[in-house]
mmCIF file of C-alpha atoms in Angstrom:
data_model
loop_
_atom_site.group_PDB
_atom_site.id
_atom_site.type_symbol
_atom_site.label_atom_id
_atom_site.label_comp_id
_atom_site.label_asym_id
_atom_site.label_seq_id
_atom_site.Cartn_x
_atom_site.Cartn_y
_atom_site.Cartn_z
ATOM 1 C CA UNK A 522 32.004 -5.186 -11.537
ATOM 2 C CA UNK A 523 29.295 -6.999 -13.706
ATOM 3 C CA UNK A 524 27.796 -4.429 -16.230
ATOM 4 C CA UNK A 525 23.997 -5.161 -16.808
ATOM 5 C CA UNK A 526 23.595 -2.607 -19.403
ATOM 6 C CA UNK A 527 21.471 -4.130 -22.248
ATOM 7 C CA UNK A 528 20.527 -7.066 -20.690
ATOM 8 C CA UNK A 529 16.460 -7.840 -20.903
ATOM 9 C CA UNK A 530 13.940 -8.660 -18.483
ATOM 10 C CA UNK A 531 10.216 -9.184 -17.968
ATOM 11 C CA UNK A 532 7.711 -6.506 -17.215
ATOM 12 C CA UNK A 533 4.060 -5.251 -17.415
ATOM 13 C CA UNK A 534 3.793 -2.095 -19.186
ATOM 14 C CA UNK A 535 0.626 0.348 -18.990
ATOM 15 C CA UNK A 536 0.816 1.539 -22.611
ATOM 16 C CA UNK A 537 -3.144 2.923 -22.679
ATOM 17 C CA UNK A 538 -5.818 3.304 -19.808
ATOM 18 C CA UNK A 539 -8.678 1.124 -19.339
ATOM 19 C CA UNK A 540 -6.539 -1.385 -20.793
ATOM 20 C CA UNK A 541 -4.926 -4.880 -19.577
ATOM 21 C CA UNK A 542 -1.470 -3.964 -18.826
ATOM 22 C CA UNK A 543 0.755 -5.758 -21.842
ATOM 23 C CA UNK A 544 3.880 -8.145 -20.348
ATOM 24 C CA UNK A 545 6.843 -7.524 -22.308
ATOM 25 C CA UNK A 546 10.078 -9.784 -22.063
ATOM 26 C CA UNK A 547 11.841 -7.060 -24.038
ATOM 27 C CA UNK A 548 12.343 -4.113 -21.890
ATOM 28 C CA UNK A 549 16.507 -3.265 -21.670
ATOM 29 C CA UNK A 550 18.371 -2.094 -18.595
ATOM 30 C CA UNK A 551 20.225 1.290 -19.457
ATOM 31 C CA UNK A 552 23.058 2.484 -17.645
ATOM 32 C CA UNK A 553 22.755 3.037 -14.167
ATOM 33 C CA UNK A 554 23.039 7.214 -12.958
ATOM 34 C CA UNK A 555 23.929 8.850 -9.517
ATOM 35 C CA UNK A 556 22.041 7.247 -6.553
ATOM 36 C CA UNK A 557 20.235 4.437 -8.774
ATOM 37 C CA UNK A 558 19.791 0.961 -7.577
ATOM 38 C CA UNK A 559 19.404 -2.514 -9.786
ATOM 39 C CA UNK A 560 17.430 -4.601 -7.746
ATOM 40 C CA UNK A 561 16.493 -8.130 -8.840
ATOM 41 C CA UNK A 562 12.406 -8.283 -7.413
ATOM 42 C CA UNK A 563 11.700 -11.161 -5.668
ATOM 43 C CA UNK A 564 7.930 -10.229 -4.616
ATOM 44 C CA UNK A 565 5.412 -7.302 -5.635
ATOM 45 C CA UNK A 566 2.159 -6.006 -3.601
ATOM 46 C CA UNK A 567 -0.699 -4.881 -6.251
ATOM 47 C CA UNK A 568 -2.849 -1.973 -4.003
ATOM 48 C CA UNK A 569 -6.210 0.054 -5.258
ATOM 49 C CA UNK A 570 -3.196 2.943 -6.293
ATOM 50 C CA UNK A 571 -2.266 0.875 -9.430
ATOM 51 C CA UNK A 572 -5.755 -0.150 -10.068
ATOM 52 C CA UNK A 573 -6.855 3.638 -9.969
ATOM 53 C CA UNK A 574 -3.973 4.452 -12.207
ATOM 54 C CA UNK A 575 -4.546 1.709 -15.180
ATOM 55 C CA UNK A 576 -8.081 2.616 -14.949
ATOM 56 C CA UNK A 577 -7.733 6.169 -15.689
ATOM 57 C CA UNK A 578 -9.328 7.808 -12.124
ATOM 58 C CA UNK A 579 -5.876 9.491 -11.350
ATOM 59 C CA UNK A 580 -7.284 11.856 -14.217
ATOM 60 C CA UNK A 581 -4.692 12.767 -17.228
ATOM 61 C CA UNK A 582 -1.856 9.815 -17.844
ATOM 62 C CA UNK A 583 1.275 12.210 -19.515
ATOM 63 C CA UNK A 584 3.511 9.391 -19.059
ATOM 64 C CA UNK A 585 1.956 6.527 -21.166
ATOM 65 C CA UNK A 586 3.499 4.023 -21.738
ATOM 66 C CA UNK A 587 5.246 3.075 -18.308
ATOM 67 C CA UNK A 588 5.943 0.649 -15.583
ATOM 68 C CA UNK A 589 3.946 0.664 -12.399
ATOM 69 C CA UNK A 590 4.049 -0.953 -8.705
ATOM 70 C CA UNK A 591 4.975 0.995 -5.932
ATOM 71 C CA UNK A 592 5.892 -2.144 -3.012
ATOM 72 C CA UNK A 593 7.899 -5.147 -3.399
ATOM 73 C CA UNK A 594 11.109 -7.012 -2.257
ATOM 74 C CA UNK A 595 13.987 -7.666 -3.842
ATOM 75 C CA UNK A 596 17.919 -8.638 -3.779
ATOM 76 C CA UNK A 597 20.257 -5.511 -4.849
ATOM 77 C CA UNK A 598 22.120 -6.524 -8.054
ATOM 78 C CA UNK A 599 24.118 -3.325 -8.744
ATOM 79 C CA UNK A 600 24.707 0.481 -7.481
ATOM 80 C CA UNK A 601 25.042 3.742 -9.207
ATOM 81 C CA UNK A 602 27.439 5.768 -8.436
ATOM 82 C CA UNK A 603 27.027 7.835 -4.957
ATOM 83 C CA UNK A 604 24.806 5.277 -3.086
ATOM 84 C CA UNK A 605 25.847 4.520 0.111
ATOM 85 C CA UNK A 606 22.837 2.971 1.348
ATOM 86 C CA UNK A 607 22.857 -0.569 0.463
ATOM 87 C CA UNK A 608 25.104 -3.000 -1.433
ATOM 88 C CA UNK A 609 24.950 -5.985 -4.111
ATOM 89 C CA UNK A 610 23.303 -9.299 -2.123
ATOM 90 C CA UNK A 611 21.573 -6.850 0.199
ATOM 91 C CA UNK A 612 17.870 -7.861 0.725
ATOM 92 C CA UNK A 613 15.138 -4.637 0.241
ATOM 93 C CA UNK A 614 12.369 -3.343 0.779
ATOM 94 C CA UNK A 615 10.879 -0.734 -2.218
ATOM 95 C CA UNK A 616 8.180 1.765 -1.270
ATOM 96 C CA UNK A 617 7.319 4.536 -2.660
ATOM 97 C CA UNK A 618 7.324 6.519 0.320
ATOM 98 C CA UNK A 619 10.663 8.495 0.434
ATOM 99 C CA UNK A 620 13.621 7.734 3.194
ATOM 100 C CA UNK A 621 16.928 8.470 3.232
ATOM 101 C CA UNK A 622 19.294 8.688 0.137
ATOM 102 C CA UNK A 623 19.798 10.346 -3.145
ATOM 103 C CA UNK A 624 16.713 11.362 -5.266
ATOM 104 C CA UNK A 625 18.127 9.812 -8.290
ATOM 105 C CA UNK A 626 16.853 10.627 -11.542
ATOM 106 C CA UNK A 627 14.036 8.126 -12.560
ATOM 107 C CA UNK A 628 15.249 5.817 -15.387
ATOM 108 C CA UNK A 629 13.916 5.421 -19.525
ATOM 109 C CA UNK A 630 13.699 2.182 -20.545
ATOM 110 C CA UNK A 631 13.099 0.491 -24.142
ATOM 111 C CA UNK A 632 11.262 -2.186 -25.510
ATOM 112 C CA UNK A 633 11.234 -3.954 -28.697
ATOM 113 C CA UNK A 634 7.682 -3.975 -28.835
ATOM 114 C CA UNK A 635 6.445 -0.239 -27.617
ATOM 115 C CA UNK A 636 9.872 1.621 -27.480
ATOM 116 C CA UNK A 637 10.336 4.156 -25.153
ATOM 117 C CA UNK A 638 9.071 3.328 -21.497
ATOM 118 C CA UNK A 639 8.802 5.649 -18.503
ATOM 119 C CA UNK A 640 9.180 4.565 -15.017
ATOM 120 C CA UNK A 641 8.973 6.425 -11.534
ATOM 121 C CA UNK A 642 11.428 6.637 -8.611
ATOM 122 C CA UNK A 643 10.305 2.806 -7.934
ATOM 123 C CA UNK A 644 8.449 0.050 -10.069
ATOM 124 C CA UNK A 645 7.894 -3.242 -8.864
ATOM 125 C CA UNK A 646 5.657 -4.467 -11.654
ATOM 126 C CA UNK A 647 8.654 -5.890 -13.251
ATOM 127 C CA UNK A 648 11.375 -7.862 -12.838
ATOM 128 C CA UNK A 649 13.785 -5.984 -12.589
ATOM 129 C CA UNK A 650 14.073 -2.791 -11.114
ATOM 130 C CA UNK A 651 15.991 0.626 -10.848
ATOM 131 C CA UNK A 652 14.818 2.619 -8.025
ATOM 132 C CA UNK A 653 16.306 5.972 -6.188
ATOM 133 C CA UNK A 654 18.486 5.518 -3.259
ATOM 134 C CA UNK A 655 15.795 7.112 -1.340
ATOM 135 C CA UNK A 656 12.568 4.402 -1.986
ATOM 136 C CA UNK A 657 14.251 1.502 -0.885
ATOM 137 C CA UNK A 658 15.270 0.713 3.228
ATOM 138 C CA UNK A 659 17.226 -3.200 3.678
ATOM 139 C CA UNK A 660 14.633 -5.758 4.798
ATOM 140 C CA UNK A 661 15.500 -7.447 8.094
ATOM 141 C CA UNK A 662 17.053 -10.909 7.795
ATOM 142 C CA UNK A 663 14.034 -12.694 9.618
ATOM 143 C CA UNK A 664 11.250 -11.024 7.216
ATOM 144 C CA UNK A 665 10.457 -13.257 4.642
ATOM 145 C CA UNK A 666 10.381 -11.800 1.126
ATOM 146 C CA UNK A 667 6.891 -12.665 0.317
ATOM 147 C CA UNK A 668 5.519 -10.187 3.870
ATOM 148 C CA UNK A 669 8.363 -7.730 2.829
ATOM 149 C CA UNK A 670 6.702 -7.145 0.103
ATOM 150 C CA UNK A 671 3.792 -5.457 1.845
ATOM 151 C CA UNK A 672 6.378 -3.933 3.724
ATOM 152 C CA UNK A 673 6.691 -1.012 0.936
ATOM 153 C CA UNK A 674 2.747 0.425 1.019
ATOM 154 C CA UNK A 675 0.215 -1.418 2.494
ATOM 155 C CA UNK A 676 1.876 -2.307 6.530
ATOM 156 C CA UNK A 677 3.901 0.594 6.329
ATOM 157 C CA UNK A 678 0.815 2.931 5.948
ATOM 158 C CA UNK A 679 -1.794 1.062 7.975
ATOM 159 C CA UNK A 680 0.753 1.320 10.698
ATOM 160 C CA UNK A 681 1.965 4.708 10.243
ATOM 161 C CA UNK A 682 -1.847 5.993 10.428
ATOM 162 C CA UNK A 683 -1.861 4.150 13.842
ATOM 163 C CA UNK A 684 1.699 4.879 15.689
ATOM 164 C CA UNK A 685 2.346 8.362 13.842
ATOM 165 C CA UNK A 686 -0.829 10.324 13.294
ATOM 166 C CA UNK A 687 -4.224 8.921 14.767
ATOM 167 C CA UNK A 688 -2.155 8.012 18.291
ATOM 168 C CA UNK A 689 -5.146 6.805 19.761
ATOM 169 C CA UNK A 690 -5.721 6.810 24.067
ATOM 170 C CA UNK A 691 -5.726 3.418 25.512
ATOM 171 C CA UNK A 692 -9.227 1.938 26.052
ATOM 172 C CA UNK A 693 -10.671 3.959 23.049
ATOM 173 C CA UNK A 694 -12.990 3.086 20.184
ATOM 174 C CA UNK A 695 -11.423 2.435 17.112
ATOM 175 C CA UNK A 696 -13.239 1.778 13.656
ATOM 176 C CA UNK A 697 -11.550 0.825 10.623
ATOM 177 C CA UNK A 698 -13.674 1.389 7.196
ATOM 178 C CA UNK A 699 -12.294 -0.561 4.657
ATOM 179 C CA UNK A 700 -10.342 -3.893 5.166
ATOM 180 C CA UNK A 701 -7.749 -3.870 2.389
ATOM 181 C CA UNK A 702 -3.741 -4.100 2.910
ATOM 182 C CA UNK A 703 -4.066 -0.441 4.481
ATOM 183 C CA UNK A 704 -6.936 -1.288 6.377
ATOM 184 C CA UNK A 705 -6.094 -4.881 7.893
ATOM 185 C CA UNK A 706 -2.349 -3.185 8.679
ATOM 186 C CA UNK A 707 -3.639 -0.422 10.439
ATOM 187 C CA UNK A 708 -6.451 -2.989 12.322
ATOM 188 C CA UNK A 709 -3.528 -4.834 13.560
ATOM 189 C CA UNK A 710 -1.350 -2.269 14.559
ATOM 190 C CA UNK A 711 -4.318 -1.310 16.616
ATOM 191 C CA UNK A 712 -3.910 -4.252 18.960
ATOM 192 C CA UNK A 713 -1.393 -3.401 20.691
ATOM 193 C CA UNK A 714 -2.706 -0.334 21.773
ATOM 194 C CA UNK A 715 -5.172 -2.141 23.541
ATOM 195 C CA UNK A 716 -8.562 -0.362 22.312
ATOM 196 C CA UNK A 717 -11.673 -0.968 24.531
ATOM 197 C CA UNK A 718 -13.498 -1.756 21.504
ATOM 198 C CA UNK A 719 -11.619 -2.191 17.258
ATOM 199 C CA UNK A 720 -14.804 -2.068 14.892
ATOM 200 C CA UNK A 721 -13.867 -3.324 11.186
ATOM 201 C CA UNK A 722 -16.414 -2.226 8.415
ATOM 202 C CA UNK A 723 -16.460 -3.492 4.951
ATOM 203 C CA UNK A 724 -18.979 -5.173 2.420
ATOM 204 C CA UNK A 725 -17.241 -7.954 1.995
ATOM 205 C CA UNK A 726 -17.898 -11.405 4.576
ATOM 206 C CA UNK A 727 -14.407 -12.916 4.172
ATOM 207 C CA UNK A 728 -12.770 -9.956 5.033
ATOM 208 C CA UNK A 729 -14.471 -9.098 7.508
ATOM 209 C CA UNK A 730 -13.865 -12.738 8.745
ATOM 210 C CA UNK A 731 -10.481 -12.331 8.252
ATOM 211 C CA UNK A 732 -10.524 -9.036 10.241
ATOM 212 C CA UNK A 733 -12.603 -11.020 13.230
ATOM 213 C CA UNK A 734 -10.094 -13.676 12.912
ATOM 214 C CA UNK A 735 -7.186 -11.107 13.621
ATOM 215 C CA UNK A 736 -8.665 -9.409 16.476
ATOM 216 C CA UNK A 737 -11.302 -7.382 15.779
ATOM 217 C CA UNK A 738 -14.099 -7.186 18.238
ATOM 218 C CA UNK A 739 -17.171 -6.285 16.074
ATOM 219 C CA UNK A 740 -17.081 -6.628 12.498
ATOM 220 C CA UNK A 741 -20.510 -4.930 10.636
ATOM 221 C CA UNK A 742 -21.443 -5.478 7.073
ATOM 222 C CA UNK A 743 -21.473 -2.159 5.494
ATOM 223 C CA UNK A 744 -23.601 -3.844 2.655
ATOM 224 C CA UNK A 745 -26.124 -5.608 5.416
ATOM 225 C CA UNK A 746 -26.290 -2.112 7.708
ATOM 226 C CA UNK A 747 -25.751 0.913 8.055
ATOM 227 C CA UNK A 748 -22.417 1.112 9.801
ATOM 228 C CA UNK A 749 -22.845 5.034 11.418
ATOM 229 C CA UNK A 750 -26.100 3.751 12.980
ATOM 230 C CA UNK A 751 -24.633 0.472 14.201
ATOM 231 C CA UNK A 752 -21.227 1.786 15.546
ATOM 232 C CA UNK A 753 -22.855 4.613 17.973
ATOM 233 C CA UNK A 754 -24.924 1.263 19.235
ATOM 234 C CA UNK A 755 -21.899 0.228 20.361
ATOM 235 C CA UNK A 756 -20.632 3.319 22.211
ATOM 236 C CA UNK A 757 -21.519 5.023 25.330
ATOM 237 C CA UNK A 758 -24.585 6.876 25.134
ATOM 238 C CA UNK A 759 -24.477 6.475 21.118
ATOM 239 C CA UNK A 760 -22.062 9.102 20.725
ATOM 240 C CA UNK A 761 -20.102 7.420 18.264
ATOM 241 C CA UNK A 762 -16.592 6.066 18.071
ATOM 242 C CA UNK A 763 -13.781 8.186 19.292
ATOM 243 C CA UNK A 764 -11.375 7.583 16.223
ATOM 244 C CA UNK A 765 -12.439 6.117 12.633
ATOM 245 C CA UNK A 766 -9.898 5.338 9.929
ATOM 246 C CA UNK A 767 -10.860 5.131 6.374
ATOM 247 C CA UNK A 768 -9.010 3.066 3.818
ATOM 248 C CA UNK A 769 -12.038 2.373 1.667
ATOM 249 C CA UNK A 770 -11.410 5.027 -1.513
ATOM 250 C CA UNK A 771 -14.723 6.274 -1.729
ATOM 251 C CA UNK A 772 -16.050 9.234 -0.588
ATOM 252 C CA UNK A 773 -19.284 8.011 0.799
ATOM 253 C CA UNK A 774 -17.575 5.878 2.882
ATOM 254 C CA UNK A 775 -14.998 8.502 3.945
ATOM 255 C CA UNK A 776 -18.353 10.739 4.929
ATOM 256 C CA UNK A 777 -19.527 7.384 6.963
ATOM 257 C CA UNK A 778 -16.638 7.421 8.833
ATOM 258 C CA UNK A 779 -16.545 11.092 9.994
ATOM 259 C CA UNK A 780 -20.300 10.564 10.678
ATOM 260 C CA UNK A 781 -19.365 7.703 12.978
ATOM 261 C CA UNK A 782 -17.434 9.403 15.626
ATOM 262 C CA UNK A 783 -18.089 11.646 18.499
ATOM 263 C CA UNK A 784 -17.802 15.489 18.623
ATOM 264 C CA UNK A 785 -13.849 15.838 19.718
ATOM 265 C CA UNK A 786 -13.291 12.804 17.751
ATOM 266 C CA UNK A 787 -11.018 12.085 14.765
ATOM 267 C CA UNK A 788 -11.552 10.421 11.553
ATOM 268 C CA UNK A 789 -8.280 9.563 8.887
ATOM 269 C CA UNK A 790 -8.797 8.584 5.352
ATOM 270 C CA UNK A 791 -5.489 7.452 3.792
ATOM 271 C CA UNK A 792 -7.816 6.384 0.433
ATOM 272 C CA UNK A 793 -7.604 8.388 -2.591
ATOM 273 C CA UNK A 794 -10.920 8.333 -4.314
ATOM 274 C CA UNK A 795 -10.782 9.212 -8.230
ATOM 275 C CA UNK A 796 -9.967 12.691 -9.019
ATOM 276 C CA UNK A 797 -12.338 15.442 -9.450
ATOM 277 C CA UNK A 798 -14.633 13.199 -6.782
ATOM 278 C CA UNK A 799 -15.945 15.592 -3.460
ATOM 279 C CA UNK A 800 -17.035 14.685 -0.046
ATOM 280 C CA UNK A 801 -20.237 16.062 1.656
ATOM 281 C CA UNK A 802 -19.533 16.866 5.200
ATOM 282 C CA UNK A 803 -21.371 18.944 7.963
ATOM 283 C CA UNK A 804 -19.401 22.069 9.112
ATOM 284 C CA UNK A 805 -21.460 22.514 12.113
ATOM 285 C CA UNK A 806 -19.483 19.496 13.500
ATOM 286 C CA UNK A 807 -16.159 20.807 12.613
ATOM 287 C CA UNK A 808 -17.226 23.728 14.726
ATOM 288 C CA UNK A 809 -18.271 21.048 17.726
ATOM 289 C CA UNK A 810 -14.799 19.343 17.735
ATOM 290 C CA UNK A 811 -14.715 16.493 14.957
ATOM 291 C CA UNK A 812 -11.473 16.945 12.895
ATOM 292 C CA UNK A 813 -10.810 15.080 9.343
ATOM 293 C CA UNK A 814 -7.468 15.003 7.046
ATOM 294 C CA UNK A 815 -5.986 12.891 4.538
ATOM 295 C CA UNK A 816 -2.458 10.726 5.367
ATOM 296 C CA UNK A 817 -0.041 10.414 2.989
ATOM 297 C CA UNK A 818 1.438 6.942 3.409
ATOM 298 C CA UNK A 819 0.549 7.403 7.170
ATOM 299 C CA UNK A 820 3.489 9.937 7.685
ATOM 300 C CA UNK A 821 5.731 6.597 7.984
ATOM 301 C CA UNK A 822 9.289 6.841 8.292
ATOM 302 C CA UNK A 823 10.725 4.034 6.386
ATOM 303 C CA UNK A 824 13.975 3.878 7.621
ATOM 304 C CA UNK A 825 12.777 3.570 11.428
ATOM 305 C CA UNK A 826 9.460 2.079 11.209
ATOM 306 C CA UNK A 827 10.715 -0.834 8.895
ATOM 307 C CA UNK A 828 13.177 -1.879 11.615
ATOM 308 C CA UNK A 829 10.054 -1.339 14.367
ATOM 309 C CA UNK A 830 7.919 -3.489 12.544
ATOM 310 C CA UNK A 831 10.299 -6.253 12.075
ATOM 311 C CA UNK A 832 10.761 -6.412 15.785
ATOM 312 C CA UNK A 833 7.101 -6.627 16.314
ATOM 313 C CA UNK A 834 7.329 -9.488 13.692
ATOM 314 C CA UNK A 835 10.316 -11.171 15.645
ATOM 315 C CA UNK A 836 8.784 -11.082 18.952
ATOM 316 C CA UNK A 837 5.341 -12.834 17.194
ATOM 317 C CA UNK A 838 3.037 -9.702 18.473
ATOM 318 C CA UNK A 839 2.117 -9.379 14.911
ATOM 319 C CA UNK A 840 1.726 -11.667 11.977
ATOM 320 C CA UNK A 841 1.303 -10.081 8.684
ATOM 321 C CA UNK A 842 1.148 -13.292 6.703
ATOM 322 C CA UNK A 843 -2.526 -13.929 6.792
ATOM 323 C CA UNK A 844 -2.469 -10.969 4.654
ATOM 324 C CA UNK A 845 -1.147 -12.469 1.922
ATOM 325 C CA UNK A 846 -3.976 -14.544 0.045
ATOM 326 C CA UNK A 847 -2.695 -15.803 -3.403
ATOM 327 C CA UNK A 848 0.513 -15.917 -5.516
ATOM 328 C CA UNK A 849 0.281 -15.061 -9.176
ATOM 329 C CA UNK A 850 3.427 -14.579 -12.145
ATOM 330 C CA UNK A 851 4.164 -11.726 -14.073
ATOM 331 C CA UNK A 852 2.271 -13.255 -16.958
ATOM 332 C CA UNK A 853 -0.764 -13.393 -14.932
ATOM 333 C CA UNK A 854 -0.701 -9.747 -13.459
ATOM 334 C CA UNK A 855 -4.073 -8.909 -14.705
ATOM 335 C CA UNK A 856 -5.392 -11.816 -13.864
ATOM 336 C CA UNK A 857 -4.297 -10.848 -10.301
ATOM 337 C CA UNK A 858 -5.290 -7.213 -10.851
ATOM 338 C CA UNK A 859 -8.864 -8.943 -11.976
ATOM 339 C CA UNK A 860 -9.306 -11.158 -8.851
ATOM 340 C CA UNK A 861 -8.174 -7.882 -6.520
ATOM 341 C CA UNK A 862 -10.857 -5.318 -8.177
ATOM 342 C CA UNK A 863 -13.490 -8.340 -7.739
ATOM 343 C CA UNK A 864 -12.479 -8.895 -4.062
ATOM 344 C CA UNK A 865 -11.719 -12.299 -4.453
ATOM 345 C CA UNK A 866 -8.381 -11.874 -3.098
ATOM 346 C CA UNK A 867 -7.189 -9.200 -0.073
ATOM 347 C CA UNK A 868 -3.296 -8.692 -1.617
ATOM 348 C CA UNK A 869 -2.306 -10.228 -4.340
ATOM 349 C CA UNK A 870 1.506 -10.887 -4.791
ATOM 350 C CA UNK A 871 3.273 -10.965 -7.959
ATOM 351 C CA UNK A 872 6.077 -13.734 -7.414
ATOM 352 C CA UNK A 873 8.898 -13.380 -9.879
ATOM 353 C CA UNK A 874 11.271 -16.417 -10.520
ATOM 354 C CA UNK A 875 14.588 -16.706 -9.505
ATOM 355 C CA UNK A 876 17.482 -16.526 -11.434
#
């Protein structure tokens, strides 16, 4: 068996907040522990998470400096000891949402330029990659790499919110506040569960486009209207929607979309707005029937909903590839993370070269 140990490779380090991430070609693979997995990336998803984190909104940073990236795709190069769950050649999927396997230990890395570098269970900002047993599930041979990718946070979420926790009745109203990764994801998955009416809500015209384009049937301009006012215009006797889904990450818009349903009806934020931030929200309508909570990566279970995904993929009821919008290298990651914050792209994808 090939031993990697030593052997360098490309990645973008956060060594201070509020700072462009630095791209080192100097970071060294240790030794691989119980249930770690080398993976060689092939493709990694940038999402608001990472953007939140460089920027310092996550609040306190005890880790600096580190890797980041928390979806991507990939080819296993080698196994720790104890994993069972994939192989060497076997295509994957990393997310940071946990499946099955071993909690490994994360790893340390070095680098000739800042030394020491701390990573989490899964990074995807780099490279190359040693992730837990447990945050990576094998990517189905018809998936692409590049949609795999998005396969680790952003589909995997969007959908989850759907299928797992929002399980909205057939011939409902469904609006969808936000139209990132999360928010386009969980706009599709809607489609097949043949809503009555799918409202998307953003400020920006080529997403919302984009979102018309995919099978939304009203799209409003949060930016051009006010969205609360506009969606009860569009349900029976102004009521408001029955469902609302907020992927946004602000908490005004999270308060829009609890305004903008019915009493009995259900809002979901899966956004995570910086910390210390508070929404405003009336508890007389808690009291008439409106319910709000937070999803954590949409209570997806990678292992199964991976597989479910890729046969929606297979049978061409879903195409996630319009959600991919540009390509960029590791040496332009914050050019990428640039373009993303100034909503010039949807999802960026980091494309690393092959070997």
């Amino acid at each position: 068996m090939t031993d990697y140990t030593g052997l360098k490779f490309k990645g973008a380090i956060l060594r201070k907040l509020k700072k462009p991430l630095f791209v080192s070609s100097e970071l060294t693979i240790p030794p691989l522990k119980r249930g770690q997995i080398l993976v060689k990336l092939a493709y990694s998803g940038i999402c608001k998470s990472q953007i939140m984190e460089i920027e310092g909104k996550r609040g306190e940073d005890k880790y600096l400096p580190h890797l980041l990236g928390h979806e991507g795709s990939g080819v296993v190069v080698a196994v720790g000891p104890g994993v069972k769950k994939v192989k060497p050649k076997n295509r994957v999927v990393l997310t940071w949402i946990k499946s099955k396997g071993i909690d490994a230990d994360t790893p340390e890395f070095h680098d000739g330029c800042c030394g020491k570098v701390n990573a989490g269970k899964v990074t995807t900002f780099n490279e190359i990659a040693i992730i837990s047993e447990n945050r990576c599930v094998p990517l189905p041979d018809h998936i692409p790499m590049d949609v795999g990718a998005l396969l680790g946070c952003a589909v995997l979420t969007g959908f989850g919110i759907i299928t797992r926790e929002l399980r909205p009745k057939k011939d409902s109203t469904i609006a969808i506040f936000g139209l990132g990764g999360i928010g386009m994801s969980a706009l599709i998955a809607c489609l097949s569960l043949s809503p009555s009416k799918l409202i998307a809500v953003d400020i920006n015209s080529k997403k919302l486009k984009l979102a018309k384009a995919l099978g939304a049937t009203h799209c409003i301009n949060a930016a051009k209207k006010n969205p609360e006012e506009e969606i009860k215009k569009l349900t029976p006797d102004t009521l408001g929607a029955d469902y609302s889904v907020d992927c946004s990450g602000f908490v005004g818009t999270i308060e829009q979309a609890f305004n903008s349903i019915r009493r009995g009806g259900k809002t979901i934020f899966a956004s995570h707005p910086e910390a210390g931030a508070k929404i405003s929200i009336d508890p007389f309508e808690l009291i008439n029937g409106k319910t709000i909570y937070g999803s954590w990566g949409g209570s997806s279970l990678p292992d199964l909903d991976i597989p479910l995904i890729g046969k929606l993929i297979k049978s061409q009821k879903i195409n996630l590839e319009k959600l991919i919008s540009k390509k960029y290298t590791i040496k332009n990651i914050n050019q990428a993370i640039s373009d993303f914050k100034e909503g010039k792209v949807l999802r960026p994808l980091i494309k690393f070269e092959k070997n």
